[in-house]
Tab-separated table of N, CA and C in Angstrom:
chain	number	residue	atom	x	y	z
O	276	MET	N	0.812	-1.208	0.000
O	276	MET	CA	0.000	0.000	0.000
O	276	MET	C	0.853	1.269	0.000
O	277	ALA	N	2.159	1.142	-0.106
O	277	ALA	CA	3.016	2.321	-0.190
O	277	ALA	C	2.778	3.067	-1.499
O	278	ASP	N	2.102	2.385	-2.418
O	278	ASP	CA	1.780	2.975	-3.710
O	278	ASP	C	0.895	4.214	-3.573
O	279	ARG	N	0.007	4.219	-2.580
O	279	ARG	CA	-0.940	5.321	-2.395
O	279	ARG	C	-0.257	6.625	-1.953
O	280	GLU	N	0.934	6.521	-1.353
O	280	GLU	CA	1.615	7.736	-0.889
O	280	GLU	C	2.322	8.483	-2.009
O	281	GLN	N	2.496	7.829	-3.154
O	281	GLN	CA	3.164	8.483	-4.285
O	281	GLN	C	2.319	9.678	-4.746
O	282	PRO	N	2.957	10.793	-5.111
O	282	PRO	CA	2.197	11.974	-5.527
O	282	PRO	C	1.515	11.766	-6.884
O	283	VAL	N	0.332	12.349	-7.004
O	283	VAL	CA	-0.440	12.289	-8.238
O	283	VAL	C	-0.808	13.713	-8.622
O	284	THR	N	-0.559	14.082	-9.880
O	284	THR	CA	-0.885	15.422	-10.356
O	284	THR	C	-1.974	15.331	-11.406
O	285	LEU	N	-3.024	16.142	-11.239
O	285	LEU	CA	-4.110	16.191	-12.222
O	285	LEU	C	-3.997	17.482	-13.016
O	286	ARG	N	-4.105	17.361	-14.334
O	286	ARG	CA	-4.161	18.532	-15.200
O	286	ARG	C	-5.372	18.389	-16.086
O	287	THR	N	-6.188	19.430	-16.169
O	287	THR	CA	-7.358	19.382	-17.044
O	287	THR	C	-7.108	20.273	-18.250
O	288	ARG	N	-7.614	19.827	-19.394
O	288	ARG	CA	-7.514	20.621	-20.613
O	288	ARG	C	-8.774	20.396	-21.436
O	289	LYS	N	-8.962	21.190	-22.476
O	289	LYS	CA	-10.167	21.141	-23.313
O	289	LYS	C	-11.419	21.250	-22.440
O	290	PHE	N	-11.377	22.148	-21.475
O	290	PHE	CA	-12.489	22.334	-20.546
O	290	PHE	C	-13.667	22.952	-21.289
O	291	LEU	N	-14.867	22.397	-21.101
O	291	LEU	CA	-16.063	22.906	-21.766
O	291	LEU	C	-17.220	22.913	-20.784
O	292	ARG	N	-17.934	24.022	-20.736
O	292	ARG	CA	-19.133	24.118	-19.890
O	292	ARG	C	-20.331	23.816	-20.771
O	293	ASN	N	-21.003	22.688	-20.520
O	293	ASN	CA	-22.148	22.264	-21.327
O	293	ASN	C	-23.425	22.573	-20.549
O	294	ALA	N	-24.052	23.702	-20.872
O	294	ALA	CA	-25.236	24.145	-20.127
O	294	ALA	C	-26.460	23.284	-20.440
O	295	LEU	N	-26.564	22.785	-21.659
O	295	LEU	CA	-27.726	21.970	-22.029
O	295	LEU	C	-27.793	20.671	-21.238
O	296	LEU	N	-26.621	20.058	-21.002
O	296	LEU	CA	-26.588	18.807	-20.246
O	296	LEU	C	-26.274	19.041	-18.776
O	297	GLY	N	-26.090	20.289	-18.389
O	297	GLY	CA	-25.855	20.612	-16.981
O	297	GLY	C	-24.574	20.024	-16.429
O	298	ARG	N	-23.481	20.207	-17.160
O	298	ARG	CA	-22.228	19.613	-16.697
O	298	ARG	C	-21.027	20.394	-17.231
O	299	LYS	N	-19.876	20.093	-16.614
O	299	LYS	CA	-18.582	20.545	-17.111
O	299	LYS	C	-17.891	19.303	-17.642
O	300	GLN	N	-17.290	19.406	-18.804
O	300	GLN	CA	-16.605	18.241	-19.355
O	300	GLN	C	-15.180	18.627	-19.738
O	301	MET	N	-14.274	17.677	-19.570
O	301	MET	CA	-12.863	17.997	-19.766
O	301	MET	C	-12.047	16.736	-20.012
O	302	VAL	N	-10.876	16.933	-20.594
O	302	VAL	CA	-9.888	15.873	-20.718
O	302	VAL	C	-8.971	15.996	-19.507
O	303	VAL	N	-8.675	14.872	-18.864
O	303	VAL	CA	-7.848	14.873	-17.652
O	303	VAL	C	-6.542	14.137	-17.939
O	304	ASP	N	-5.435	14.822	-17.683
O	304	ASP	CA	-4.115	14.193	-17.745
O	304	ASP	C	-3.673	13.915	-16.318
O	305	VAL	N	-3.340	12.670	-16.026
O	305	VAL	CA	-2.917	12.270	-14.684
O	305	VAL	C	-1.444	11.902	-14.744
O	306	LEU	N	-0.624	12.627	-13.984
O	306	LEU	CA	0.798	12.308	-13.884
O	306	LEU	C	1.004	11.497	-12.617
O	307	HIS	N	1.471	10.258	-12.785
O	307	HIS	CA	1.643	9.356	-11.630
O	307	HIS	C	2.952	8.596	-11.729
O	308	PRO	N	4.094	9.290	-11.610
O	308	PRO	CA	5.386	8.588	-11.661
O	308	PRO	C	5.543	7.663	-10.453
O	309	GLY	N	6.048	6.489	-10.709
O	309	GLY	CA	6.257	5.536	-9.623
O	309	GLY	C	5.020	4.711	-9.292
O	310	ARG	N	3.934	4.948	-9.992
O	310	ARG	CA	2.708	4.166	-9.789
O	310	ARG	C	2.269	3.570	-11.119
O	311	ALA	N	1.668	2.416	-11.070
O	311	ALA	CA	1.180	1.796	-12.303
O	311	ALA	C	0.048	2.629	-12.891
O	312	ASN	N	-0.939	2.938	-12.071
O	312	ASN	CA	-2.028	3.821	-12.481
O	312	ASN	C	-2.766	4.297	-11.236
O	313	VAL	N	-3.818	5.086	-11.431
O	313	VAL	CA	-4.581	5.648	-10.319
O	313	VAL	C	-6.019	5.160	-10.464
O	314	SER	N	-6.648	4.748	-9.368
O	314	SER	CA	-8.005	4.228	-9.446
O	314	SER	C	-8.986	5.342	-9.809
O	315	LYS	N	-10.060	4.956	-10.487
O	315	LYS	CA	-11.075	5.932	-10.886
O	315	LYS	C	-11.731	6.563	-9.664
O	316	ASP	N	-11.875	5.776	-8.610
O	316	ASP	CA	-12.469	6.296	-7.378
O	316	ASP	C	-11.601	7.414	-6.794
O	317	GLU	N	-10.291	7.199	-6.796
O	317	GLU	CA	-9.371	8.215	-6.290
O	317	GLU	C	-9.399	9.467	-7.176
O	318	LEU	N	-9.499	9.259	-8.484
O	318	LEU	CA	-9.573	10.396	-9.407
O	318	LEU	C	-10.854	11.197	-9.183
O	319	ARG	N	-11.970	10.506	-8.978
O	319	ARG	CA	-13.240	11.195	-8.706
O	319	ARG	C	-13.127	12.035	-7.439
O	320	GLN	N	-12.471	11.487	-6.418
O	320	GLN	CA	-12.294	12.198	-5.157
O	320	GLN	C	-11.462	13.465	-5.363
O	321	LYS	N	-10.343	13.334	-6.082
O	321	LYS	CA	-9.452	14.478	-6.307
O	321	LYS	C	-10.121	15.549	-7.171
O	322	LEU	N	-10.867	15.145	-8.196
O	322	LEU	CA	-11.562	16.113	-9.047
O	322	LEU	C	-12.666	16.841	-8.282
O	323	SER	N	-13.360	16.117	-7.405
O	323	SER	CA	-14.422	16.766	-6.627
O	323	SER	C	-13.836	17.805	-5.677
O	324	GLU	N	-12.661	17.531	-5.116
O	324	GLU	CA	-11.994	18.522	-4.261
O	324	GLU	C	-11.517	19.712	-5.090
O	325	LEU	N	-10.996	19.423	-6.279
O	325	LEU	CA	-10.466	20.471	-7.147
O	325	LEU	C	-11.559	21.433	-7.620
O	326	TYR	N	-12.721	20.894	-7.957
O	326	TYR	CA	-13.823	21.716	-8.462
O	326	TYR	C	-14.900	21.991	-7.415
O	327	LYS	N	-14.608	21.683	-6.155
O	327	LYS	CA	-15.494	21.969	-5.020
O	327	LYS	C	-16.932	21.482	-5.264
O	328	THR	N	-17.049	20.193	-5.514
O	328	THR	CA	-18.357	19.584	-5.733
O	328	THR	C	-18.419	18.242	-5.013
O	329	ASN	N	-19.557	17.597	-5.096
O	329	ASN	CA	-19.778	16.299	-4.462
O	329	ASN	C	-19.161	15.195	-5.331
O	330	LYS	N	-18.542	14.218	-4.708
O	330	LYS	CA	-17.912	13.107	-5.430
O	330	LYS	C	-18.934	12.338	-6.269
O	331	ASN	N	-20.194	12.284	-5.819
O	331	ASN	CA	-21.232	11.541	-6.534
O	331	ASN	C	-21.646	12.200	-7.842
O	332	GLN	N	-21.226	13.443	-8.071
O	332	GLN	CA	-21.589	14.146	-9.300
O	332	GLN	C	-20.464	14.100	-10.330
O	333	VAL	N	-19.393	13.369	-10.051
O	333	VAL	CA	-18.236	13.293	-10.941
O	333	VAL	C	-18.155	11.891	-11.541
O	334	THR	N	-17.984	11.826	-12.868
O	334	THR	CA	-17.727	10.541	-13.519
O	334	THR	C	-16.452	10.667	-14.342
O	335	VAL	N	-15.647	9.613	-14.326
O	335	VAL	CA	-14.417	9.563	-15.117
O	335	VAL	C	-14.434	8.261	-15.913
O	336	PHE	N	-13.925	8.321	-17.132
O	336	PHE	CA	-13.923	7.129	-17.987
O	336	PHE	C	-12.910	7.291	-19.112
O	337	GLY	N	-12.630	6.196	-19.799
O	337	GLY	CA	-11.784	6.219	-20.976
O	337	GLY	C	-10.314	6.471	-20.712
O	338	PHE	N	-9.807	6.019	-19.590
O	338	PHE	CA	-8.404	6.285	-19.277
O	338	PHE	C	-7.482	5.289	-19.954
O	339	ARG	N	-6.411	5.827	-20.549
O	339	ARG	CA	-5.374	5.019	-21.180
O	339	ARG	C	-4.035	5.455	-20.616
O	340	THR	N	-3.219	4.482	-20.239
O	340	THR	CA	-1.888	4.786	-19.720
O	340	THR	C	-0.912	4.870	-20.895
O	341	GLN	N	-0.104	5.906	-20.903
O	341	GLN	CA	0.877	6.066	-21.975
O	341	GLN	C	1.923	4.968	-21.904
O	342	PHE	N	2.486	4.640	-23.046
O	342	PHE	CA	3.547	3.635	-23.089
O	342	PHE	C	4.717	4.105	-22.230
O	343	GLY	N	5.198	3.236	-21.378
O	343	GLY	CA	6.274	3.596	-20.460
O	343	GLY	C	5.753	3.980	-19.090
O	344	GLY	N	4.458	4.226	-18.982
O	344	GLY	CA	3.842	4.532	-17.690
O	344	GLY	C	4.081	5.955	-17.248
O	345	GLY	N	3.554	6.284	-16.093
O	345	GLY	CA	3.770	7.601	-15.516
O	345	GLY	C	2.753	8.645	-15.908
O	346	LYS	N	1.979	8.394	-16.969
O	346	LYS	CA	0.981	9.372	-17.393
O	346	LYS	C	-0.218	8.647	-17.990
O	347	SER	N	-1.419	9.064	-17.580
O	347	SER	CA	-2.660	8.537	-18.130
O	347	SER	C	-3.518	9.696	-18.584
O	348	THR	N	-4.329	9.447	-19.597
O	348	THR	CA	-5.228	10.469	-20.107
O	348	THR	C	-6.613	9.871	-20.230
O	349	GLY	N	-7.626	10.642	-19.800
O	349	GLY	CA	-8.999	10.194	-19.886
O	349	GLY	C	-9.949	11.365	-19.909
O	350	PHE	N	-11.216	11.077	-19.656
O	350	PHE	CA	-12.270	12.067	-19.775
O	350	PHE	C	-13.029	12.165	-18.455
O	351	ALA	N	-13.452	13.370	-18.099
O	351	ALA	CA	-14.213	13.567	-16.853
O	351	ALA	C	-15.426	14.435	-17.118
O	352	LEU	N	-16.513	14.122	-16.434
O	352	LEU	CA	-17.744	14.912	-16.482
O	352	LEU	C	-18.111	15.276	-15.052
O	353	ILE	N	-18.374	16.558	-14.816
O	353	ILE	CA	-18.799	17.011	-13.498
O	353	ILE	C	-20.185	17.622	-13.656
O	354	TYR	N	-21.184	16.939	-13.126
O	354	TYR	CA	-22.569	17.380	-13.276
O	354	TYR	C	-22.925	18.422	-12.227
O	355	ASP	N	-23.849	19.334	-12.597
O	355	ASP	CA	-24.286	20.391	-11.688
O	355	ASP	C	-25.137	19.835	-10.553
O	356	SER	N	-25.898	18.773	-10.833
O	356	SER	CA	-26.778	18.201	-9.811
O	356	SER	C	-26.862	16.692	-9.987
O	357	GLN	N	-27.342	16.037	-8.961
O	357	GLN	CA	-27.533	14.585	-8.994
O	357	GLN	C	-28.601	14.209	-10.020
O	358	GLU	N	-29.633	15.068	-10.181
O	358	GLU	CA	-30.713	14.804	-11.133
O	358	GLU	C	-30.184	14.817	-12.565
O	359	ALA	N	-29.305	15.788	-12.870
O	359	ALA	CA	-28.719	15.861	-14.210
O	359	ALA	C	-27.866	14.629	-14.488
O	360	LEU	N	-27.139	14.167	-13.491
O	360	LEU	CA	-26.316	12.965	-13.635
O	360	LEU	C	-27.190	11.774	-14.001
O	361	LYS	N	-28.270	11.566	-13.251
O	361	LYS	CA	-29.136	10.414	-13.486
O	361	LYS	C	-29.875	10.529	-14.810
O	362	LYS	N	-30.152	11.752	-15.250
O	362	LYS	CA	-30.905	11.950	-16.486
O	362	LYS	C	-30.053	11.716	-17.732
O	363	PHE	N	-28.808	12.193	-17.727
O	363	PHE	CA	-28.015	12.203	-18.947
O	363	PHE	C	-26.915	11.153	-19.016
O	364	GLU	N	-26.491	10.615	-17.902
O	364	GLU	CA	-25.385	9.656	-17.893
O	364	GLU	C	-25.905	8.282	-18.329
O	365	PRO	N	-25.146	7.545	-19.175
O	365	PRO	CA	-25.570	6.198	-19.575
O	365	PRO	C	-25.687	5.263	-18.370
O	366	HIS	N	-26.601	4.316	-18.465
O	366	HIS	CA	-26.909	3.438	-17.337
O	366	HIS	C	-25.688	2.645	-16.884
O	367	TYR	N	-24.882	2.162	-17.828
O	367	TYR	CA	-23.720	1.344	-17.435
O	367	TYR	C	-22.714	2.142	-16.612
O	368	ARG	N	-22.600	3.448	-16.876
O	368	ARG	CA	-21.676	4.261	-16.079
O	368	ARG	C	-22.280	4.583	-14.720
O	369	LEU	N	-23.614	4.691	-14.637
O	369	LEU	CA	-24.267	4.864	-13.335
O	369	LEU	C	-24.034	3.623	-12.479
O	370	VAL	N	-24.076	2.446	-13.099
O	370	VAL	CA	-23.829	1.197	-12.370
O	370	VAL	C	-22.396	1.181	-11.842
O	371	ARG	N	-21.435	1.638	-12.647
O	371	ARG	CA	-20.025	1.647	-12.245
O	371	ARG	C	-19.777	2.485	-11.003
O	372	ILE	N	-20.464	3.642	-10.913
O	372	ILE	CA	-20.211	4.520	-9.767
O	372	ILE	C	-21.167	4.240	-8.612
O	373	GLY	N	-22.050	3.241	-8.777
O	373	GLY	CA	-22.925	2.828	-7.690
O	373	GLY	C	-24.210	3.629	-7.574
O	374	GLU	N	-24.609	4.332	-8.630
O	374	GLU	CA	-25.835	5.129	-8.598
O	374	GLU	C	-27.044	4.370	-9.127
O	375	ALA	N	-26.836	3.178	-9.724
O	375	ALA	CA	-27.942	2.389	-10.268
O	375	ALA	C	-27.623	0.911	-10.095
O	376	GLN	N	-28.649	0.076	-10.205
O	376	GLN	CA	-28.487	-1.369	-10.107
O	376	GLN	C	-28.410	-1.974	-11.496
O	377	LYS	N	-27.543	-2.973	-11.648
O	377	LYS	CA	-27.409	-3.650	-12.931
O	377	LYS	C	-28.642	-4.515	-13.172
O	378	VAL	N	-29.166	-4.460	-14.397
O	378	VAL	CA	-30.317	-5.273	-14.758
O	378	VAL	C	-29.806	-6.648	-15.150
O	379	GLU	N	-30.226	-7.664	-14.391
O	379	GLU	CA	-29.794	-9.026	-14.678
O	379	GLU	C	-30.721	-9.625	-15.725
O	380	LYS	N	-30.137	-10.163	-16.792
O	380	LYS	CA	-30.950	-10.819	-17.817
O	380	LYS	C	-30.206	-12.034	-18.328
O	381	ALA	N	-30.924	-12.871	-19.065
O	381	ALA	CA	-30.329	-14.094	-19.592
O	381	ALA	C	-29.242	-13.735	-20.595
O	382	SER	N	-28.337	-14.681	-20.810
O	382	SER	CA	-27.234	-14.418	-21.745
O	382	SER	C	-27.785	-14.225	-23.156
O	383	ARG	N	-26.995	-13.610	-24.007
O	383	ARG	CA	-27.409	-13.320	-25.385
O	383	ARG	C	-27.786	-14.606	-26.124
O	384	GLN	N	-26.977	-15.656	-25.935
O	384	GLN	CA	-27.257	-16.918	-26.615
O	384	GLN	C	-28.584	-17.514	-26.138
O	385	GLN	N	-28.869	-17.447	-24.838
O	385	GLN	CA	-30.127	-17.984	-24.321
O	385	GLN	C	-31.325	-17.207	-24.864
O	386	ARG	N	-31.175	-15.873	-24.973
O	386	ARG	CA	-32.282	-15.074	-25.520
O	386	ARG	C	-32.557	-15.436	-26.973
O	387	LYS	N	-31.502	-15.673	-27.770
O	387	LYS	CA	-31.686	-16.052	-29.171
O	387	LYS	C	-32.328	-17.431	-29.280
O	388	GLN	N	-31.908	-18.362	-28.433
O	388	GLN	CA	-32.492	-19.703	-28.477
O	388	GLN	C	-33.969	-19.659	-28.111
O	389	ARG	N	-34.326	-18.848	-27.117
O	389	ARG	CA	-35.727	-18.718	-26.715
O	389	ARG	C	-36.561	-18.133	-27.855
O	390	LYS	N	-36.011	-17.128	-28.539
O	390	LYS	CA	-36.714	-16.501	-29.667
O	390	LYS	C	-36.951	-17.531	-30.774
O	391	ASN	N	-35.941	-18.328	-31.094
O	391	ASN	CA	-36.071	-19.307	-32.181
O	391	ASN	C	-36.998	-20.456	-31.808
O	392	ARG	N	-37.022	-20.840	-30.516
O	392	ARG	CA	-37.984	-21.866	-30.085
O	392	ARG	C	-39.407	-21.344	-30.221
O	393	ALA	N	-39.621	-20.074	-29.909
O	393	ALA	CA	-40.959	-19.497	-30.022
O	393	ALA	C	-41.396	-19.438	-31.483
O	394	LYS	N	-40.450	-19.248	-32.401
O	394	LYS	CA	-40.786	-19.185	-33.826
O	394	LYS	C	-41.295	-20.525	-34.338
O	395	GLU	N	-40.820	-21.629	-33.764
O	395	GLU	CA	-41.249	-22.957	-34.205
O	395	GLU	C	-42.746	-23.149	-34.033
O	396	PHE	N	-43.301	-22.579	-32.965
O	396	PHE	CA	-44.695	-22.860	-32.621
O	396	PHE	C	-45.642	-21.748	-33.028
O	397	ARG	N	-45.145	-20.721	-33.674
O	397	ARG	CA	-46.002	-19.603	-34.040
O	397	ARG	C	-47.050	-20.068	-35.048
O	398	GLY	N	-48.331	-19.765	-34.798
O	398	GLY	CA	-49.394	-20.130	-35.721
O	398	GLY	C	-49.915	-21.530	-35.526
O	399	THR	N	-49.410	-22.271	-34.553
O	399	THR	CA	-49.896	-23.626	-34.289
O	399	THR	C	-50.358	-23.688	-32.844
O	400	ALA	N	-50.955	-24.815	-32.484
O	400	ALA	CA	-51.340	-25.007	-31.093
O	400	ALA	C	-50.076	-25.022	-30.253
O	401	LYS	N	-50.136	-24.393	-29.080
O	401	LYS	CA	-48.923	-24.194	-28.297
O	401	LYS	C	-48.617	-25.363	-27.357
O	402	THR	N	-49.161	-26.532	-27.599
O	402	THR	CA	-48.833	-27.677	-26.749
O	402	THR	C	-47.680	-28.432	-27.375
O	403	LYS	N	-46.775	-28.865	-26.553
O	403	LYS	CA	-45.581	-29.527	-27.059
O	403	LYS	C	-45.917	-30.881	-27.679
O	404	SER	N	-46.920	-31.576	-27.155
O	404	SER	CA	-47.238	-32.902	-27.684
O	404	SER	C	-47.774	-32.794	-29.107
O	405	ALA	N	-48.590	-31.796	-29.385
O	405	ALA	CA	-49.128	-31.622	-30.731
O	405	ALA	C	-48.012	-31.283	-31.710
O	406	ALA	N	-47.070	-30.501	-31.274
O	406	ALA	CA	-45.955	-30.099	-32.132
O	406	ALA	C	-45.077	-31.310	-32.446
O	407	LYS	N	-44.881	-32.185	-31.476
O	407	LYS	CA	-44.044	-33.351	-31.695
O	407	LYS	C	-44.723	-34.337	-32.655
O	408	ASP	N	-46.065	-34.442	-32.580
O	408	ASP	CA	-46.790	-35.346	-33.487
O	408	ASP	C	-46.649	-34.886	-34.935
O	409	LYS	N	-46.657	-33.590	-35.165
O	409	LYS	CA	-46.546	-33.061	-36.522
O	409	LYS	C	-45.176	-33.363	-37.109
O	410	LYS	N	-44.149	-33.332	-36.286
O	410	LYS	CA	-42.795	-33.574	-36.785
O	410	LYS	C	-42.615	-35.021	-37.229
O	411	LYS	N	-43.345	-35.980	-36.608
O	411	LYS	CA	-43.195	-37.390	-36.965
O	411	LYS	C	-43.996	-37.703	-38.161
């Protein structure tokens, strides 16, 4: 855990105030010499302190570490309110930051198999025994 004591520097660029979506958006450069990378949770905390806002209104994504390490670049959105965050942020990113629950559903292959099984019986009596008699 000595990794956490290493200094981390945040630099923002391409800062844009998006009034329609109620947020500030920017590219974030993270300088982290001596560390492999910085967690998104830690970045959200540091950005919220930097812009004097609540950590729950900050989302970070798309981080790539430069070859050789020591620097990462990604994107950050700082919403004006919790309502704007929930309204405009994609559901999968809300799940990542703990603001929404993941919708559990059957796997893609199972959904396709169910669809194709239903197609077999469309327009016929829906009993399996009648369908099996027709096949013989």
